[in-house]
PDB file of C-alpha atoms in Angstrom:
ATOM      1  CA  GLN A 187     184.627  42.584  88.567  1.00 75.00           C
ATOM      2  CA  LYS A 188     183.599  43.905  91.957  1.00 84.00           C
ATOM      3  CA  GLU A 189     180.992  46.642  91.951  1.00 92.00           C
ATOM      4  CA  VAL A 190     183.127  48.923  94.140  1.00 96.00           C
ATOM      5  CA  GLU A 191     186.871  48.532  94.290  1.00 95.00           C
ATOM      6  CA  GLN A 192     189.452  50.082  96.558  1.00 95.00           C
ATOM      7  CA  ASN A 193     193.127  49.444  97.095  1.00 85.00           C
ATOM      8  CA  SER A 194     193.211  47.572 100.382  1.00 78.00           C
ATOM      9  CA  GLY A 195     196.509  49.132 101.366  1.00 82.00           C
ATOM     10  CA  PRO A 196     197.832  49.512 103.874  1.00 92.00           C
ATOM     11  CA  LEU A 197     198.654  53.088 102.990  1.00 96.00           C
ATOM     12  CA  SER A 198     201.142  54.922 105.153  1.00 97.00           C
ATOM     13  CA  VAL A 199     201.808  58.653 105.019  1.00 97.00           C
ATOM     14  CA  PRO A 200     203.814  60.921 107.302  1.00 98.00           C
ATOM     15  CA  GLU A 201     202.054  63.401 109.524  1.00 98.00           C
ATOM     16  CA  GLY A 202     201.245  66.592 107.660  1.00 98.00           C
ATOM     17  CA  ALA A 203     201.232  64.961 104.234  1.00 98.00           C
ATOM     18  CA  ILE A 204     198.289  64.518 101.866  1.00 98.00           C
ATOM     19  CA  ALA A 205     196.671  61.081 101.920  1.00 97.00           C
ATOM     20  CA  SER A 206     194.980  60.064  98.676  1.00 97.00           C
ATOM     21  CA  LEU A 207     192.407  57.274  98.704  1.00 97.00           C
ATOM     22  CA  ASN A 208     190.896  55.940  95.527  1.00 96.00           C
ATOM     23  CA  CYS A 209     187.764  54.071  94.556  1.00 97.00           C
ATOM     24  CA  THR A 210     186.346  52.842  91.260  1.00 97.00           C
ATOM     25  CA  TYR A 211     182.865  51.564  90.568  1.00 96.00           C
ATOM     26  CA  SER A 212     181.385  49.468  87.799  1.00 95.00           C
ATOM     27  CA  ASP A 213     177.828  50.812  87.524  1.00 93.00           C
ATOM     28  CA  ARG A 214     177.830  53.801  85.158  1.00 93.00           C
ATOM     29  CA  GLY A 215     174.365  54.806  86.373  1.00 91.00           C
ATOM     30  CA  SER A 216     175.464  55.335  89.974  1.00 92.00           C
ATOM     31  CA  GLN A 217     174.710  58.826  91.268  1.00 88.00           C
ATOM     32  CA  SER A 218     175.598  58.917  94.950  1.00 93.00           C
ATOM     33  CA  PHE A 219     178.988  58.355  96.534  1.00 96.00           C
ATOM     34  CA  PHE A 220     180.131  58.285 100.123  1.00 97.00           C
ATOM     35  CA  TRP A 221     183.266  58.009 102.206  1.00 98.00           C
ATOM     36  CA  TYR A 222     183.088  56.464 105.638  1.00 98.00           C
ATOM     37  CA  ARG A 223     185.844  56.299 108.223  1.00 98.00           C
ATOM     38  CA  GLN A 224     185.982  53.274 110.484  1.00 97.00           C
ATOM     39  CA  TYR A 225     188.220  53.036 113.492  1.00 97.00           C
ATOM     40  CA  SER A 226     189.113  49.585 114.713  1.00 94.00           C
ATOM     41  CA  GLY A 227     186.233  48.097 116.693  1.00 94.00           C
ATOM     42  CA  LYS A 228     183.881  50.954 115.811  1.00 96.00           C
ATOM     43  CA  SER A 229     181.106  51.426 113.296  1.00 97.00           C
ATOM     44  CA  PRO A 230     181.477  53.404 110.053  1.00 97.00           C
ATOM     45  CA  GLU A 231     181.256  57.188 110.363  1.00 97.00           C
ATOM     46  CA  LEU A 232     180.135  59.270 107.389  1.00 97.00           C
ATOM     47  CA  ILE A 233     182.763  61.885 106.567  1.00 97.00           C
ATOM     48  CA  MET A 234     181.973  62.932 102.989  1.00 96.00           C
ATOM     49  CA  PHE A 235     179.324  62.504 100.348  1.00 95.00           C
ATOM     50  CA  ILE A 236     179.318  63.727  96.766  1.00 95.00           C
ATOM     51  CA  TYR A 237     176.655  63.598  94.090  1.00 92.00           C
ATOM     52  CA  SER A 238     178.021  65.845  91.318  1.00 88.00           C
ATOM     53  CA  ASN A 239     181.130  65.720  89.189  1.00 90.00           C
ATOM     54  CA  GLY A 240     184.024  67.735  90.500  1.00 93.00           C
ATOM     55  CA  ASP A 241     185.415  68.453  93.931  1.00 94.00           C
ATOM     56  CA  LYS A 242     183.728  68.898  97.263  1.00 95.00           C
ATOM     57  CA  GLU A 243     185.701  70.239 100.187  1.00 96.00           C
ATOM     58  CA  ASP A 244     184.977  70.013 103.896  1.00 96.00           C
ATOM     59  CA  GLY A 245     187.776  71.115 106.176  1.00 97.00           C
ATOM     60  CA  ARG A 246     190.805  68.920 105.541  1.00 98.00           C
ATOM     61  CA  PHE A 247     188.797  66.513 103.387  1.00 98.00           C
ATOM     62  CA  THR A 248     188.165  66.780  99.659  1.00 98.00           C
ATOM     63  CA  ALA A 249     186.068  64.312  97.710  1.00 97.00           C
ATOM     64  CA  GLN A 250     186.555  64.163  93.960  1.00 97.00           C
ATOM     65  CA  LEU A 251     184.129  62.560  91.541  1.00 96.00           C
ATOM     66  CA  ASN A 252     184.646  61.761  87.883  1.00 95.00           C
ATOM     67  CA  LYS A 253     181.601  59.946  86.543  1.00 93.00           C
ATOM     68  CA  ALA A 254     183.046  59.540  83.060  1.00 93.00           C
ATOM     69  CA  SER A 255     185.951  57.579  84.505  1.00 94.00           C
ATOM     70  CA  GLN A 256     183.778  55.981  87.222  1.00 95.00           C
ATOM     71  CA  TYR A 257     186.221  57.134  89.827  1.00 95.00           C
ATOM     72  CA  VAL A 258     185.857  58.767  93.229  1.00 97.00           C
ATOM     73  CA  SER A 259     188.653  59.778  95.532  1.00 97.00           C
ATOM     74  CA  LEU A 260     189.192  61.212  98.978  1.00 98.00           C
ATOM     75  CA  LEU A 261     192.062  63.534  99.800  1.00 98.00           C
ATOM     76  CA  ILE A 262     193.033  64.217 103.383  1.00 98.00           C
ATOM     77  CA  ARG A 263     195.249  67.266 103.759  1.00 98.00           C
ATOM     78  CA  ASP A 264     197.571  67.821 106.701  1.00 98.00           C
ATOM     79  CA  SER A 265     197.119  64.199 107.772  1.00 98.00           C
ATOM     80  CA  GLN A 266     197.124  63.565 111.505  1.00 98.00           C
ATOM     81  CA  PRO A 267     197.782  60.352 113.445  1.00 97.00           C
ATOM     82  CA  SER A 268     194.112  60.509 114.468  1.00 97.00           C
ATOM     83  CA  ASP A 269     193.203  60.006 110.794  1.00 98.00           C
ATOM     84  CA  SER A 270     194.608  56.482 110.997  1.00 98.00           C
ATOM     85  CA  ALA A 271     191.631  54.255 110.234  1.00 97.00           C
ATOM     86  CA  THR A 272     190.029  52.221 107.488  1.00 96.00           C
ATOM     87  CA  TYR A 273     188.304  54.328 104.851  1.00 97.00           C
ATOM     88  CA  LEU A 274     185.324  52.781 103.131  1.00 97.00           C
ATOM     89  CA  CYS A 275     184.033  53.917  99.772  1.00 97.00           C
ATOM     90  CA  ALA A 276     180.301  53.342  99.300  1.00 97.00           C
ATOM     91  CA  VAL A 277     178.082  53.758  96.269  1.00 96.00           C
ATOM     92  CA  ILE A 278     174.353  53.655  95.697  1.00 93.00           C
ATOM     93  CA  LEU A 279     173.957  51.562  92.572  1.00 91.00           C
ATOM     94  CA  SER A 280     171.296  52.432  90.030  1.00 88.00           C
ATOM     95  CA  GLY A 281     168.157  50.354  90.381  1.00 81.00           C
ATOM     96  CA  SER A 282     168.877  49.555  94.006  1.00 81.00           C
ATOM     97  CA  ALA A 283     166.792  50.315  97.082  1.00 78.00           C
ATOM     98  CA  ARG A 284     169.301  53.030  97.846  1.00 86.00           C
ATOM     99  CA  GLN A 285     171.340  50.655  99.958  1.00 91.00           C
ATOM    100  CA  LEU A 286     175.059  51.234 100.112  1.00 94.00           C
ATOM    101  CA  THR A 287     177.433  48.942  98.273  1.00 95.00           C
ATOM    102  CA  PHE A 288     180.832  49.112  99.921  1.00 96.00           C
ATOM    103  CA  GLY A 289     184.364  48.617  98.786  1.00 95.00           C
ATOM    104  CA  SER A 290     186.638  46.495 100.926  1.00 94.00           C
ATOM    105  CA  GLY A 291     188.221  49.579 102.501  1.00 95.00           C
ATOM    106  CA  THR A 292     191.690  51.106 102.561  1.00 96.00           C
ATOM    107  CA  GLN A 293     193.641  51.013 105.790  1.00 95.00           C
ATOM    108  CA  LEU A 294     195.431  54.315 106.344  1.00 97.00           C
ATOM    109  CA  THR A 295     198.233  54.847 108.850  1.00 97.00           C
ATOM    110  CA  VAL A 296     199.535  58.345 109.516  1.00 97.00           C
ATOM    111  CA  LEU A 297     203.005  58.162 110.982  1.00 96.00           C
ATOM    112  CA  PRO A 298     203.943  60.772 113.586  1.00 93.00           C
TER     113      PRO A 298
ATOM    114  CA  GLY B 114     170.600  64.991 118.697  1.00 59.00           C
ATOM    115  CA  ALA B 115     170.674  61.295 119.455  1.00 86.00           C
ATOM    116  CA  GLY B 116     172.126  59.015 116.850  1.00 94.00           C
ATOM    117  CA  VAL B 117     171.183  55.494 115.886  1.00 97.00           C
ATOM    118  CA  SER B 118     171.202  53.157 118.849  1.00 97.00           C
ATOM    119  CA  GLN B 119     171.488  49.383 118.847  1.00 98.00           C
ATOM    120  CA  SER B 120     171.200  46.716 121.480  1.00 97.00           C
ATOM    121  CA  PRO B 121     172.732  44.585 122.732  1.00 98.00           C
ATOM    122  CA  SER B 122     176.261  45.746 121.954  1.00 98.00           C
ATOM    123  CA  ASN B 123     177.518  42.176 122.252  1.00 98.00           C
ATOM    124  CA  LYS B 124     175.721  38.877 122.061  1.00 98.00           C
ATOM    125  CA  VAL B 125     177.178  35.425 122.516  1.00 98.00           C
ATOM    126  CA  THR B 126     174.851  32.562 121.702  1.00 98.00           C
ATOM    127  CA  GLU B 127     175.044  28.855 121.175  1.00 98.00           C
ATOM    128  CA  LYS B 128     174.611  27.365 117.749  1.00 98.00           C
ATOM    129  CA  GLY B 129     170.969  26.630 117.065  1.00 98.00           C
ATOM    130  CA  LYS B 130     169.555  29.320 119.330  1.00 98.00           C
ATOM    131  CA  ASP B 131     167.493  32.261 118.098  1.00 98.00           C
ATOM    132  CA  VAL B 132     168.650  35.847 118.622  1.00 98.00           C
ATOM    133  CA  GLU B 133     166.995  39.241 118.346  1.00 98.00           C
ATOM    134  CA  LEU B 134     168.888  42.417 117.612  1.00 98.00           C
ATOM    135  CA  ARG B 135     167.331  45.836 118.067  1.00 98.00           C
ATOM    136  CA  CYS B 136     167.786  49.124 116.258  1.00 98.00           C
ATOM    137  CA  ASP B 137     166.389  52.532 117.168  1.00 96.00           C
ATOM    138  CA  PRO B 138     166.923  54.970 114.279  1.00 95.00           C
ATOM    139  CA  ILE B 139     167.496  58.688 114.396  1.00 94.00           C
ATOM    140  CA  SER B 140     164.252  60.426 115.242  1.00 91.00           C
ATOM    141  CA  GLY B 141     162.372  61.417 112.110  1.00 88.00           C
ATOM    142  CA  HIS B 142     164.356  59.174 109.791  1.00 90.00           C
ATOM    143  CA  THR B 143     161.979  57.168 107.654  1.00 89.00           C
ATOM    144  CA  ALA B 144     164.467  54.796 106.041  1.00 93.00           C
ATOM    145  CA  LEU B 145     166.213  52.063 108.002  1.00 95.00           C
ATOM    146  CA  TYR B 146     168.822  49.577 106.792  1.00 97.00           C
ATOM    147  CA  TRP B 147     170.469  46.520 108.280  1.00 98.00           C
ATOM    148  CA  TYR B 148     173.978  45.554 107.209  1.00 98.00           C
ATOM    149  CA  ARG B 149     176.393  42.870 108.306  1.00 98.00           C
ATOM    150  CA  GLN B 150     180.150  43.184 108.547  1.00 97.00           C
ATOM    151  CA  SER B 151     182.320  40.117 108.727  1.00 93.00           C
ATOM    152  CA  LEU B 152     186.002  39.509 108.059  1.00 84.00           C
ATOM    153  CA  GLY B 153     185.502  37.429 104.990  1.00 73.00           C
ATOM    154  CA  GLN B 154     182.618  39.319 103.399  1.00 77.00           C
ATOM    155  CA  GLY B 155     183.156  42.961 104.208  1.00 86.00           C
ATOM    156  CA  LEU B 156     180.101  45.129 104.735  1.00 93.00           C
ATOM    157  CA  GLU B 157     176.972  43.755 103.094  1.00 95.00           C
ATOM    158  CA  PHE B 158     173.374  44.885 102.863  1.00 96.00           C
ATOM    159  CA  LEU B 159     170.662  42.755 104.472  1.00 97.00           C
ATOM    160  CA  ILE B 160     167.285  44.526 104.453  1.00 96.00           C
ATOM    161  CA  TYR B 161     165.733  47.975 103.928  1.00 95.00           C
ATOM    162  CA  PHE B 162     162.607  49.585 105.354  1.00 94.00           C
ATOM    163  CA  GLN B 163     161.092  52.777 103.948  1.00 90.00           C
ATOM    164  CA  GLY B 164     158.116  54.199 105.772  1.00 85.00           C
ATOM    165  CA  ASN B 165     155.113  51.894 105.542  1.00 83.00           C
ATOM    166  CA  SER B 166     156.233  50.219 102.328  1.00 87.00           C
ATOM    167  CA  ALA B 167     157.012  46.531 102.115  1.00 89.00           C
ATOM    168  CA  PRO B 168     160.653  45.952 103.082  1.00 92.00           C
ATOM    169  CA  ASP B 169     163.319  45.106 100.537  1.00 94.00           C
ATOM    170  CA  LYS B 170     164.624  41.752 101.764  1.00 94.00           C
ATOM    171  CA  SER B 171     166.900  41.089  98.812  1.00 93.00           C
ATOM    172  CA  GLY B 172     170.070  40.970 100.928  1.00 94.00           C
ATOM    173  CA  LEU B 173     168.951  38.437 103.510  1.00 96.00           C
ATOM    174  CA  PRO B 174     171.273  35.411 103.229  1.00 95.00           C
ATOM    175  CA  SER B 175     168.723  32.768 104.199  1.00 96.00           C
ATOM    176  CA  ASP B 176     165.181  32.310 105.435  1.00 96.00           C
ATOM    177  CA  ARG B 177     166.557  32.055 108.986  1.00 98.00           C
ATOM    178  CA  PHE B 178     166.870  35.831 108.867  1.00 98.00           C
ATOM    179  CA  SER B 179     163.885  38.113 109.261  1.00 97.00           C
ATOM    180  CA  ALA B 180     163.250  41.663 110.347  1.00 97.00           C
ATOM    181  CA  GLU B 181     160.365  43.858 111.248  1.00 95.00           C
ATOM    182  CA  ARG B 182     159.852  47.492 111.927  1.00 94.00           C
ATOM    183  CA  THR B 183     157.096  48.533 114.255  1.00 85.00           C
ATOM    184  CA  GLY B 184     155.386  51.891 114.071  1.00 81.00           C
ATOM    185  CA  GLY B 185     157.854  53.104 111.477  1.00 78.00           C
ATOM    186  CA  SER B 186     160.580  53.418 114.087  1.00 90.00           C
ATOM    187  CA  VAL B 187     162.281  50.612 116.028  1.00 95.00           C
ATOM    188  CA  SER B 188     163.403  47.576 114.071  1.00 97.00           C
ATOM    189  CA  THR B 189     164.238  44.063 115.202  1.00 97.00           C
ATOM    190  CA  LEU B 190     166.430  41.663 113.241  1.00 98.00           C
ATOM    191  CA  THR B 191     165.831  38.028 114.159  1.00 98.00           C
ATOM    192  CA  ILE B 192     168.136  35.169 113.332  1.00 98.00           C
ATOM    193  CA  GLN B 193     166.687  31.727 113.919  1.00 98.00           C
ATOM    194  CA  ARG B 194     168.726  28.578 114.518  1.00 98.00           C
ATOM    195  CA  THR B 195     171.986  30.508 114.499  1.00 98.00           C
ATOM    196  CA  GLN B 196     175.025  29.059 112.775  1.00 97.00           C
ATOM    197  CA  GLN B 197     178.697  29.842 113.303  1.00 96.00           C
ATOM    198  CA  GLU B 198     178.836  31.634 109.951  1.00 95.00           C
ATOM    199  CA  ASP B 199     176.311  34.127 111.337  1.00 97.00           C
ATOM    200  CA  SER B 200     179.031  35.513 113.607  1.00 97.00           C
ATOM    201  CA  ALA B 201     179.554  39.114 112.531  1.00 97.00           C
ATOM    202  CA  VAL B 202     178.862  42.686 113.502  1.00 98.00           C
ATOM    203  CA  TYR B 203     175.303  43.644 112.634  1.00 98.00           C
ATOM    204  CA  LEU B 204     174.949  47.309 111.805  1.00 98.00           C
ATOM    205  CA  CYS B 205     171.847  49.407 111.512  1.00 98.00           C
ATOM    206  CA  ALA B 206     171.722  52.679 109.577  1.00 97.00           C
ATOM    207  CA  SER B 207     169.033  55.272 109.080  1.00 95.00           C
ATOM    208  CA  ARG B 208     168.365  57.999 106.539  1.00 93.00           C
ATOM    209  CA  SER B 209     165.931  60.848 106.242  1.00 87.00           C
ATOM    210  CA  SER B 210     163.129  60.879 103.655  1.00 72.00           C
ATOM    211  CA  ALA B 211     164.023  59.212 100.392  1.00 54.00           C
ATOM    212  CA  GLY B 212     165.175  61.548  97.698  1.00 54.00           C
ATOM    213  CA  THR B 213     164.542  64.770  99.562  1.00 51.00           C
ATOM    214  CA  SER B 214     166.926  67.263  98.002  1.00 54.00           C
ATOM    215  CA  GLY B 215     169.020  64.316  96.890  1.00 60.00           C
ATOM    216  CA  SER B 216     169.664  63.387 100.487  1.00 75.00           C
ATOM    217  CA  TYR B 217     170.810  59.791 100.655  1.00 88.00           C
ATOM    218  CA  GLU B 218     173.255  59.923 103.533  1.00 93.00           C
ATOM    219  CA  GLN B 219     173.058  57.004 105.945  1.00 95.00           C
ATOM    220  CA  TYR B 220     174.189  57.137 109.551  1.00 96.00           C
ATOM    221  CA  PHE B 221     175.247  53.991 111.342  1.00 98.00           C
ATOM    222  CA  GLY B 222     174.639  52.812 114.849  1.00 98.00           C
ATOM    223  CA  PRO B 223     177.391  51.287 116.991  1.00 98.00           C
ATOM    224  CA  GLY B 224     176.519  47.748 115.927  1.00 98.00           C
ATOM    225  CA  THR B 225     175.875  44.457 117.670  1.00 98.00           C
ATOM    226  CA  ARG B 226     178.741  41.984 117.735  1.00 98.00           C
ATOM    227  CA  LEU B 227     177.237  38.506 117.455  1.00 98.00           C
ATOM    228  CA  THR B 228     179.315  35.478 118.303  1.00 97.00           C
ATOM    229  CA  VAL B 229     177.859  32.025 117.710  1.00 98.00           C
ATOM    230  CA  THR B 230     179.702  29.300 119.587  1.00 97.00           C
TER     231      THR B 230
END
């Protein structure tokens, strides 16, 4: 079992719709969770982080964390073509040097 | 303010040569990480520096890889006797003081694309 798992996609949504990206993790002791956006040929860009159970909203982005289910998700409301990118879920595993362990990423395409 | 910078942006080298990759973290960030991103392996951790502590080298794939951080700021990743499987994008990230207010966010530089021919 991979430590961080994401559906690789690709995921396509129409412009204006809600895009839902999901991530599960195996380490129950994990406390810190991140979503990075990566455009083709570019480096990962931090867009959300969440440390507590529940929802965290920032503009059109909402991160949701459920530690009991070991599940973290990212919702993008009013999706725009400029949101088309690969979204990487990253987790800091317990007992680590606080390095990020990444999922394989979900490729999102927002269709105009 | 300025973000993480890396140089060179691209590096093409012949198999067997040594290469040095540089990372300049965000000013004031005490933690610095190197990662590697390749098609087959995704994004993987290589090494971590925190202040003046001994680095965590647990992610280095072989003893051909080494890194140092001088003066708690700039870091250099060195790959000796490069192999074709070393071809990847090498990414550097930095973070502010460990554990301060639960702040663990890492910010990436633009990366160095290494191609070993």
